[in-house]
Short mmCIF file of C-alpha atoms and ligand atoms in Angstrom, two decimals:
data_model
loop_
_atom_site.label_atom_id
_atom_site.label_comp_id
_atom_site.label_asym_id
_atom_site.label_seq_id
_atom_site.Cartn_x
_atom_site.Cartn_y
_atom_site.Cartn_z
CA MET O 663 0.01 -0.01 0.01
CA VAL O 664 1.09 3.59 -0.59
CA LYS O 665 0.18 6.03 2.15
CA ASN O 666 0.85 9.75 2.50
CA ILE O 667 1.59 10.81 6.02
CA ALA O 668 1.69 14.43 7.19
CA VAL O 669 4.41 14.68 9.81
CA ILE O 670 4.37 17.42 12.43
CA ARG O 671 7.60 17.25 14.44
CA GLY O 672 6.73 20.39 16.41
CA ASP O 673 8.77 21.78 19.34
CA GLY O 674 10.86 20.56 22.27
CA ILE O 675 11.35 16.77 22.13
CA GLY O 676 8.92 16.61 19.17
CA PRO O 677 11.56 16.22 16.44
CA GLU O 678 13.47 13.58 18.45
CA ILE O 679 10.50 11.30 19.22
CA VAL O 680 8.96 11.66 15.72
CA GLY O 681 12.35 10.83 14.14
CA GLU O 682 12.27 7.45 16.01
CA ALA O 683 8.64 6.79 15.05
CA LEU O 684 9.55 7.33 11.35
CA ARG O 685 12.50 5.01 11.72
CA VAL O 686 10.04 2.32 12.90
CA LEU O 687 7.52 3.07 10.12
CA ASP O 688 10.32 2.80 7.57
CA LYS O 689 11.17 -0.68 8.83
CA VAL O 690 7.49 -1.69 8.69
CA ALA O 691 7.36 -0.45 5.10
CA GLU O 692 10.43 -2.49 4.23
CA LEU O 693 9.12 -5.70 5.93
CA TYR O 694 5.58 -5.52 4.53
CA GLY O 695 6.24 -3.92 1.10
CA HIS O 696 4.43 -0.64 1.77
CA THR O 697 5.45 2.85 0.76
CA PHE O 698 5.02 5.63 3.33
CA ASN O 699 5.55 9.13 1.88
CA TYR O 700 6.16 11.81 4.52
CA THR O 701 5.22 15.48 4.10
CA ASP O 702 6.71 17.76 6.76
CA VAL O 703 4.24 20.24 8.31
CA ASP O 704 5.27 23.21 10.45
CA MET O 705 2.96 23.71 13.47
CA GLY O 706 3.39 25.22 16.92
CA GLY O 707 6.29 27.39 18.12
CA CYS O 708 8.44 26.53 15.11
CA ALA O 709 5.68 27.78 12.76
CA ILE O 710 5.32 30.98 14.81
CA ASP O 711 9.11 31.57 14.39
CA LYS O 712 8.91 30.83 10.66
CA TYR O 713 5.54 32.33 9.59
CA GLY O 714 4.31 34.31 12.59
CA ASP O 715 1.31 31.86 12.79
CA PRO O 716 1.08 28.53 14.72
CA LEU O 717 -0.66 26.80 11.78
CA PRO O 718 -0.83 28.68 8.48
CA GLU O 719 -3.64 27.56 6.10
CA ALA O 720 -1.13 26.01 3.69
CA GLU O 721 0.27 23.81 6.49
CA LEU O 722 -3.25 22.76 7.59
CA LYS O 723 -4.08 21.85 3.99
CA LYS O 724 -1.16 19.46 3.90
CA CYS O 725 -2.70 17.62 6.88
CA VAL O 726 -6.25 17.56 5.45
CA ASP O 727 -4.90 16.25 2.12
CA ALA O 728 -2.85 13.47 3.72
CA ASP O 729 -4.00 9.87 4.57
CA SER O 730 -3.19 10.55 8.24
CA VAL O 731 -1.18 12.87 10.47
CA LEU O 732 1.56 12.02 12.95
CA LEU O 733 2.32 14.65 15.57
CA GLY O 734 5.12 14.92 18.16
CA ALA O 735 4.24 17.84 20.48
CA VAL O 736 4.10 21.60 20.38
CA GLY O 737 4.77 24.47 22.79
CA GLY O 738 7.48 25.69 25.15
CA ASP O 739 8.51 28.57 27.38
CA LYS O 740 9.87 30.56 24.41
CA TRP O 741 6.33 31.25 23.17
CA ASN O 742 4.71 31.83 26.62
CA ASP O 743 4.44 35.60 26.01
CA VAL O 744 2.86 35.56 22.57
CA PRO O 745 -0.80 36.69 22.46
CA GLY O 746 -3.40 34.00 23.19
CA HIS O 747 -4.69 33.51 19.63
CA MET O 748 -1.10 33.00 18.49
CA ARG O 749 0.00 30.40 21.04
CA PRO O 750 1.44 27.10 19.79
CA GLU O 751 -1.50 25.17 21.31
CA LYS O 752 -3.89 27.20 19.14
CA GLY O 753 -2.33 25.45 16.17
CA LEU O 754 -3.35 22.15 17.70
CA LEU O 755 -6.95 23.25 18.25
CA ARG O 756 -7.10 24.57 14.68
CA LEU O 757 -5.72 21.28 13.40
CA ARG O 758 -8.36 19.23 15.26
CA ALA O 759 -11.15 21.47 14.06
CA GLY O 760 -9.75 21.60 10.49
CA MET O 761 -9.48 17.81 10.34
CA GLY O 762 -12.97 17.47 11.85
CA VAL O 763 -11.84 14.84 14.42
CA TYR O 764 -14.63 14.33 16.98
CA SER O 765 -13.33 11.22 18.70
CA ASN O 766 -10.35 11.03 20.99
CA ASN O 767 -9.11 7.53 21.68
CA ARG O 768 -6.66 6.84 24.46
CA PRO O 769 -5.46 3.37 25.42
CA ALA O 770 -4.67 2.52 29.05
CA LYS O 771 -2.27 -0.37 28.98
CA ILE O 772 0.12 -1.58 31.55
CA TRP O 773 3.11 -3.34 30.06
CA ARG O 774 3.85 -6.25 32.33
CA GLN O 775 7.56 -5.27 32.26
CA LEU O 776 6.62 -1.95 33.88
CA ALA O 777 4.05 -3.23 36.34
CA ASP O 778 5.93 -1.74 39.29
CA ALA O 779 5.34 1.79 37.91
CA SER O 780 1.57 1.48 38.42
CA PRO O 781 0.16 2.93 41.64
CA LEU O 782 -2.31 -0.02 41.72
CA LYS O 783 -1.85 -3.17 43.82
CA LYS O 784 0.11 -5.99 42.18
CA GLU O 785 -2.81 -8.45 42.05
CA ILE O 786 -4.93 -5.88 40.19
CA VAL O 787 -2.11 -5.15 37.71
CA ASP O 788 -1.42 -8.88 37.27
CA ALA O 789 -5.00 -9.46 36.11
CA GLY O 790 -3.99 -7.42 32.97
CA ILE O 791 -4.87 -3.84 32.10
CA ASP O 792 -5.38 -3.08 28.42
CA PHE O 793 -8.37 -0.97 27.44
CA ILE O 794 -9.14 2.09 25.41
CA ILE O 795 -11.32 5.09 26.16
CA VAL O 796 -13.20 6.58 23.18
CA ARG O 797 -14.17 10.12 24.19
CA GLU O 798 -16.52 12.44 22.26
CA LEU O 799 -14.38 15.49 21.64
CA ILE O 800 -16.34 18.40 20.21
CA GLY O 801 -19.78 18.34 21.88
CA GLY O 802 -21.43 18.25 25.32
CA ILE O 803 -21.06 20.67 28.19
CA TYR O 804 -17.63 22.07 27.08
CA PHE O 805 -19.24 23.32 23.89
CA GLY O 806 -22.64 24.42 25.37
CA GLU O 807 -23.57 27.91 26.41
CA HIS O 808 -21.68 29.25 29.44
CA LYS O 809 -22.98 32.28 31.35
CA THR O 810 -23.14 33.79 34.81
CA GLU O 811 -26.23 35.70 35.94
CA GLY O 812 -25.83 37.40 39.28
CA ASP O 813 -24.85 34.67 41.72
CA THR O 814 -25.80 31.82 39.35
CA ALA O 815 -23.57 30.20 36.77
CA ILE O 816 -24.99 28.16 33.89
CA ASP O 817 -23.30 25.62 31.64
CA VAL O 818 -25.49 23.92 29.08
CA LEU O 819 -25.08 20.20 28.19
CA THR O 820 -26.56 19.22 24.87
CA TYR O 821 -26.22 16.11 22.73
CA SER O 822 -28.15 15.33 19.58
CA GLU O 823 -28.81 11.78 18.37
CA ALA O 824 -26.54 12.40 15.39
CA GLU O 825 -23.62 13.44 17.64
CA ILE O 826 -24.08 10.38 19.83
CA GLU O 827 -24.42 8.08 16.81
CA ARG O 828 -21.17 9.13 15.18
CA ILE O 829 -19.12 8.64 18.35
CA GLY O 830 -21.00 5.45 19.11
CA ARG O 831 -19.96 4.03 15.78
CA ILE O 832 -16.31 4.75 16.50
CA GLY O 833 -16.80 2.89 19.81
CA PHE O 834 -18.30 -0.16 18.15
CA GLU O 835 -15.71 -0.11 15.29
CA THR O 836 -12.86 0.14 17.76
CA ALA O 837 -14.24 -2.78 19.78
CA GLN O 838 -14.52 -4.81 16.53
CA LYS O 839 -10.75 -4.35 16.07
CA ARG O 840 -10.07 -5.47 19.68
CA ASN O 841 -11.80 -7.95 22.00
CA LYS O 842 -15.34 -6.96 20.89
CA LYS O 843 -16.54 -5.65 24.28
CA LEU O 844 -17.94 -2.14 24.49
CA CYS O 845 -18.91 -0.42 27.74
CA SER O 846 -21.08 2.68 27.26
CA VAL O 847 -20.61 5.06 30.20
CA GLU O 848 -23.21 7.68 31.11
CA LYS O 849 -25.31 9.05 33.97
CA SER O 850 -28.73 7.95 32.78
CA ASN O 851 -30.16 7.80 36.32
CA VAL O 852 -30.01 11.60 36.36
CA LEU O 853 -29.37 13.21 32.95
CA ASP O 854 -31.67 13.35 29.90
CA SER O 855 -28.68 13.58 27.61
CA SER O 856 -27.41 10.29 29.11
CA ARG O 857 -30.76 8.59 28.62
CA LEU O 858 -30.59 9.57 24.94
CA TRP O 859 -26.98 8.35 24.89
CA LYS O 860 -28.03 4.96 26.19
CA LYS O 861 -30.96 4.67 23.79
CA VAL O 862 -28.78 5.43 20.76
CA MET O 863 -26.02 3.00 21.85
CA HIS O 864 -28.53 0.20 22.14
CA ARG O 865 -30.06 0.98 18.77
CA LEU O 866 -26.59 0.92 17.22
CA ALA O 867 -25.81 -2.36 18.94
CA GLU O 868 -28.22 -4.12 16.57
CA GLU O 869 -25.89 -3.18 13.73
CA TYR O 870 -22.85 -4.60 15.48
CA PRO O 871 -24.03 -8.09 16.66
CA ASP O 872 -20.36 -9.25 17.05
CA VAL O 873 -19.79 -6.61 19.81
CA GLU O 874 -21.03 -7.20 23.38
CA LEU O 875 -22.47 -3.89 24.70
CA SER O 876 -22.77 -3.11 28.40
CA ASP O 877 -23.85 0.06 30.26
CA MET O 878 -22.16 1.64 33.30
CA LEU O 879 -22.85 4.80 35.28
CA VAL O 880 -19.92 7.14 35.22
CA ASP O 881 -19.43 7.21 39.02
CA ASN O 882 -19.30 3.42 39.11
CA CYS O 883 -16.85 3.46 36.11
CA ALA O 884 -14.51 5.80 37.97
CA MET O 885 -14.40 3.21 40.81
CA GLN O 886 -14.12 0.17 38.48
CA ILE O 887 -11.08 1.61 36.65
CA VAL O 888 -9.07 1.41 39.86
CA LYS O 889 -10.84 -1.66 41.36
CA ASN O 890 -11.13 -4.01 38.44
CA PRO O 891 -9.69 -2.48 35.26
CA SER O 892 -9.11 -5.81 33.56
CA GLN O 893 -12.92 -6.03 32.89
CA PHE O 894 -12.66 -3.31 30.23
CA ASP O 895 -11.91 -3.58 26.53
CA VAL O 896 -13.38 -0.35 25.02
CA ILE O 897 -15.20 2.39 26.92
CA VAL O 898 -17.23 4.96 24.94
CA THR O 899 -18.38 8.11 26.64
CA GLU O 900 -19.24 11.80 26.28
CA ASN O 901 -16.79 14.70 26.40
CA MET O 902 -16.54 15.64 30.07
CA PHE O 903 -16.82 12.08 31.45
CA GLY O 904 -14.16 11.01 28.93
CA ASP O 905 -11.85 13.89 29.89
CA ILE O 906 -11.91 12.84 33.54
CA LEU O 907 -11.85 9.04 33.03
CA SER O 908 -9.05 9.14 30.49
CA ASP O 909 -6.78 11.05 32.85
CA GLU O 910 -7.63 8.59 35.62
CA ALA O 911 -6.86 5.72 33.25
CA SER O 912 -3.53 7.15 32.10
CA MET O 913 -2.43 7.55 35.76
CA ILE O 914 -2.87 3.85 36.55
CA THR O 915 -0.38 2.93 33.84
CA GLY O 916 2.29 4.89 35.61
CA SER O 917 4.20 6.44 32.72
CA ILE O 918 3.37 9.46 30.54
CA GLY O 919 6.05 8.74 27.95
CA MET O 920 4.48 5.36 26.94
CA ILE O 921 0.92 6.41 26.07
CA PRO O 922 -0.27 7.03 22.47
CA SER O 923 -3.56 8.54 21.29
CA SER O 924 -5.65 8.89 18.17
CA SER O 925 -8.25 11.43 17.15
CA LEU O 926 -10.69 10.31 14.44
CA GLY O 927 -13.53 11.87 12.49
CA ALA O 928 -15.77 11.00 9.57
CA THR O 929 -12.91 9.88 7.37
CA LYS O 930 -10.05 7.51 7.91
CA CYS O 931 -7.63 10.41 8.09
CA GLY O 932 -6.82 10.45 11.78
CA LEU O 933 -4.48 12.44 13.99
CA TYR O 934 -1.99 10.39 15.99
CA GLU O 935 0.09 11.77 18.88
CA PRO O 936 1.53 10.83 22.28
CA ILE O 937 -0.49 12.20 25.24
CA HIS O 938 2.47 14.12 26.67
CA GLY O 939 3.72 17.60 25.82
CA SER O 940 6.96 18.90 24.35
CA ALA O 941 8.98 18.29 27.58
CA PRO O 942 11.28 21.36 27.17
CA ASP O 943 13.21 20.31 30.26
CA ILE O 944 14.78 17.35 28.40
CA ALA O 945 14.60 18.65 24.79
CA GLY O 946 17.74 18.16 22.63
CA GLN O 947 19.36 15.90 25.19
CA ASP O 948 18.46 12.48 23.68
CA LYS O 949 16.65 11.61 26.88
CA ALA O 950 13.01 11.48 25.71
CA ASN O 951 11.03 8.23 25.60
CA PRO O 952 9.81 7.86 21.98
CA ILE O 953 7.48 4.87 22.73
CA GLY O 954 4.31 6.99 23.05
CA THR O 955 4.91 8.30 19.54
CA ILE O 956 5.98 4.89 18.18
CA LEU O 957 2.78 3.39 19.55
CA SER O 958 0.84 6.29 18.04
CA ALA O 959 2.27 5.22 14.69
CA ALA O 960 1.05 1.66 15.42
CA MET O 961 -2.45 3.08 16.14
CA MET O 962 -2.26 4.91 12.80
CA LEU O 963 -1.59 1.66 10.98
CA ARG O 964 -4.38 -0.12 12.88
CA TYR O 965 -7.15 2.52 12.70
CA SER O 966 -6.45 4.53 9.56
CA TYR O 967 -5.03 1.82 7.32
CA ASP O 968 -6.49 -1.44 8.74
CA MET O 969 -2.93 -2.79 8.94
CA THR O 970 -3.54 -5.01 11.98
CA GLU O 971 -0.51 -7.26 11.53
CA GLU O 972 1.82 -4.34 11.07
CA ALA O 973 0.43 -2.63 14.18
CA ASN O 974 0.79 -5.87 16.17
CA ALA O 975 4.42 -6.12 14.90
CA ILE O 976 5.26 -2.70 16.30
CA GLU O 977 3.63 -3.46 19.67
CA ASN O 978 5.43 -6.76 19.88
CA ALA O 979 8.75 -5.08 19.05
CA VAL O 980 8.17 -2.58 21.94
CA SER O 981 7.38 -5.50 24.24
CA ALA O 982 10.58 -7.34 23.13
CA TYR O 983 12.62 -4.15 23.72
CA LEU O 984 11.19 -3.88 27.27
CA ASP O 985 11.91 -7.63 27.80
CA GLY O 986 15.57 -6.82 26.99
CA GLY O 987 15.61 -4.62 30.15
CA TYR O 988 16.22 -1.39 28.22
CA ARG O 989 14.71 1.79 29.74
CA THR O 990 14.78 5.47 28.94
CA ALA O 991 15.30 7.63 32.03
CA ASP O 992 11.59 8.26 32.65
CA ILE O 993 10.89 4.54 33.27
CA MET O 994 14.26 3.58 34.68
CA SER O 995 14.12 1.24 37.70
CA ASP O 996 16.75 -0.81 39.55
CA GLY O 997 18.62 -3.11 37.20
CA GLY O 998 17.40 -1.51 33.96
CA LYS O 999 19.85 -0.65 31.17
CA LEU O 1000 19.70 3.12 30.51
CA VAL O 1001 19.26 4.14 26.85
CA GLY O 1002 18.63 7.43 25.09
CA CYS O 1003 15.81 8.29 22.66
CA LYS O 1004 17.79 7.27 19.60
CA GLN O 1005 19.03 3.95 20.92
CA CYS O 1006 15.48 3.15 22.08
CA GLY O 1007 14.21 3.59 18.54
CA GLU O 1008 17.09 1.59 17.07
CA LEU O 1009 16.47 -1.27 19.47
CA ILE O 1010 12.74 -1.36 18.70
CA VAL O 1011 13.57 -1.51 14.96
CA LYS O 1012 15.94 -4.39 15.67
CA ASN O 1013 13.10 -6.28 17.35
CA LEU O 1014 10.62 -5.65 14.54
CA LYS O 1015 9.66 -8.87 12.77
CA LYS O 1016 7.01 -9.70 10.25
CA GLU O 1017 4.18 -11.31 12.20
P1 LIG Z 2559 5.01 17.60 29.38
O1 LIG Z 2559 4.17 16.41 29.12
O2 LIG Z 2559 5.74 18.17 28.22
O3 LIG Z 2559 6.12 17.23 30.51
C1 LIG Z 2559 5.72 16.81 31.84
C2 LIG Z 2559 6.92 16.00 32.39
O4 LIG Z 2559 6.98 14.72 31.78
C3 LIG Z 2559 8.27 16.65 32.18
O5 LIG Z 2559 9.08 16.40 33.27
C4 LIG Z 2559 8.83 15.93 30.98
O6 LIG Z 2559 10.25 15.87 30.92
C5 LIG Z 2559 8.22 14.52 31.14
N1 LIG Z 2559 8.00 13.91 29.85
C6 LIG Z 2559 7.00 14.18 28.96
N2 LIG Z 2559 7.09 13.43 27.88
C7 LIG Z 2559 8.18 12.65 28.08
C8 LIG Z 2559 8.80 11.64 27.25
N3 LIG Z 2559 8.38 11.33 26.06
N4 LIG Z 2559 9.95 11.06 27.74
C9 LIG Z 2559 10.39 11.35 28.95
N5 LIG Z 2559 9.83 12.29 29.74
C10 LIG Z 2559 8.73 12.93 29.29
O7 LIG Z 2559 4.08 18.69 30.07
P2 LIG Z 2559 4.43 20.22 30.44
O8 LIG Z 2559 5.79 20.31 30.99
O9 LIG Z 2559 3.26 20.62 31.30
O10 LIG Z 2559 4.28 21.01 29.09
C11 LIG Z 2559 5.43 21.38 28.27
C12 LIG Z 2559 4.94 22.07 27.03
O11 LIG Z 2559 4.17 21.15 26.25
C13 LIG Z 2559 4.00 23.25 27.32
O12 LIG Z 2559 4.26 24.23 26.41
C14 LIG Z 2559 2.62 22.69 27.04
O13 LIG Z 2559 1.70 23.66 26.63
C15 LIG Z 2559 2.92 21.72 25.92
N6 LIG Z 2559 1.92 20.62 25.73
C16 LIG Z 2559 1.74 20.24 24.43
C17 LIG Z 2559 0.89 19.18 24.18
C18 LIG Z 2559 0.70 18.71 22.76
O14 LIG Z 2559 1.42 19.11 21.91
N7 LIG Z 2559 -0.25 17.85 22.50
C19 LIG Z 2559 0.28 18.48 25.29
C20 LIG Z 2559 0.56 18.89 26.53
C21 LIG Z 2559 1.41 19.97 26.77
#
């Protein structure tokens, strides 16, 4: 297959971690006979320096025209004093809006080799934690009317059937590519919007008979994520619940440098990025952990290109690298072998095998 990938290296550690992810993608292309063409896109602080704009229209167009987008991270102290509408993060918001991505998908996975890094008890971790939260990204209370009248503040929570249906489909389709279990999380004992949410999810379930759908109230879900996380495969939920639950879920894995994410919309052109920022404190020092970005590239292959085997090959190579005892500084523990960003990428490539 030939795929065109827009590549946003960004600021801080962005260029270092993206460089390693491309090294891994190149090896996948070689092993499986694909061609990945990369188009560099300037976004964030580097674009402000170059064009006076965090995401000029021409750069956004390169992303919209691509088959998918791989992003490192943007931002840094250097641009702290620029006016609000010009900040590096504005580029990111414009990119998400421009690509029309309404679904944010974040896996919570504990690698058995890093089990000690989790704040959860060993027996809970040993049961296996590997689930994904599909969060509605551009609706709900964050996008409703906000106003304050006298001593009363009002935030409006609205969801239409169409908005619920499109995120619901991403939930079902994600579950189809995993263990076919979908948990729909809402607060239908209190909220009308949640009752509609539940109704739409059950209507959609008839179209996805291979996926087992369950319902859970959000307060119970917050407890279950720390009490019995191995029960989950895919969770689908609305914007604010997803915001809170996905942060909770990333904490239990214990390491910010390891977690990828994807944002998807109506087309297969998704945005793939690690969940962390540009880490200016370690930028340019070959200390960053590139695994969150490398796993984002694996998500790209799985969700934008249906390259399941290739995605599995990357994830298995990461696992084999960890089995070798190699650790970047952020996940270093007693007895680990310290490596830098570059060596980490090289070792993962060495472990890449055709499945
Ligand atoms: P951060 O995620 O960049 O860093 C937090 C801490 O985690 C730092 O100590 C950093 O060294 C460490 N860290 C992060 N990623 C790492 C990795 N891959 N390997 C090893 N260590 C890693 O968060 P921050 O310091 O709050 O933000 C720094 C800049 O990043 C800010 O300008 C912020 O606005 C921006 N930011 C960008 C994005 C994005 O591009 N999507 C997301 C969050 C923050």
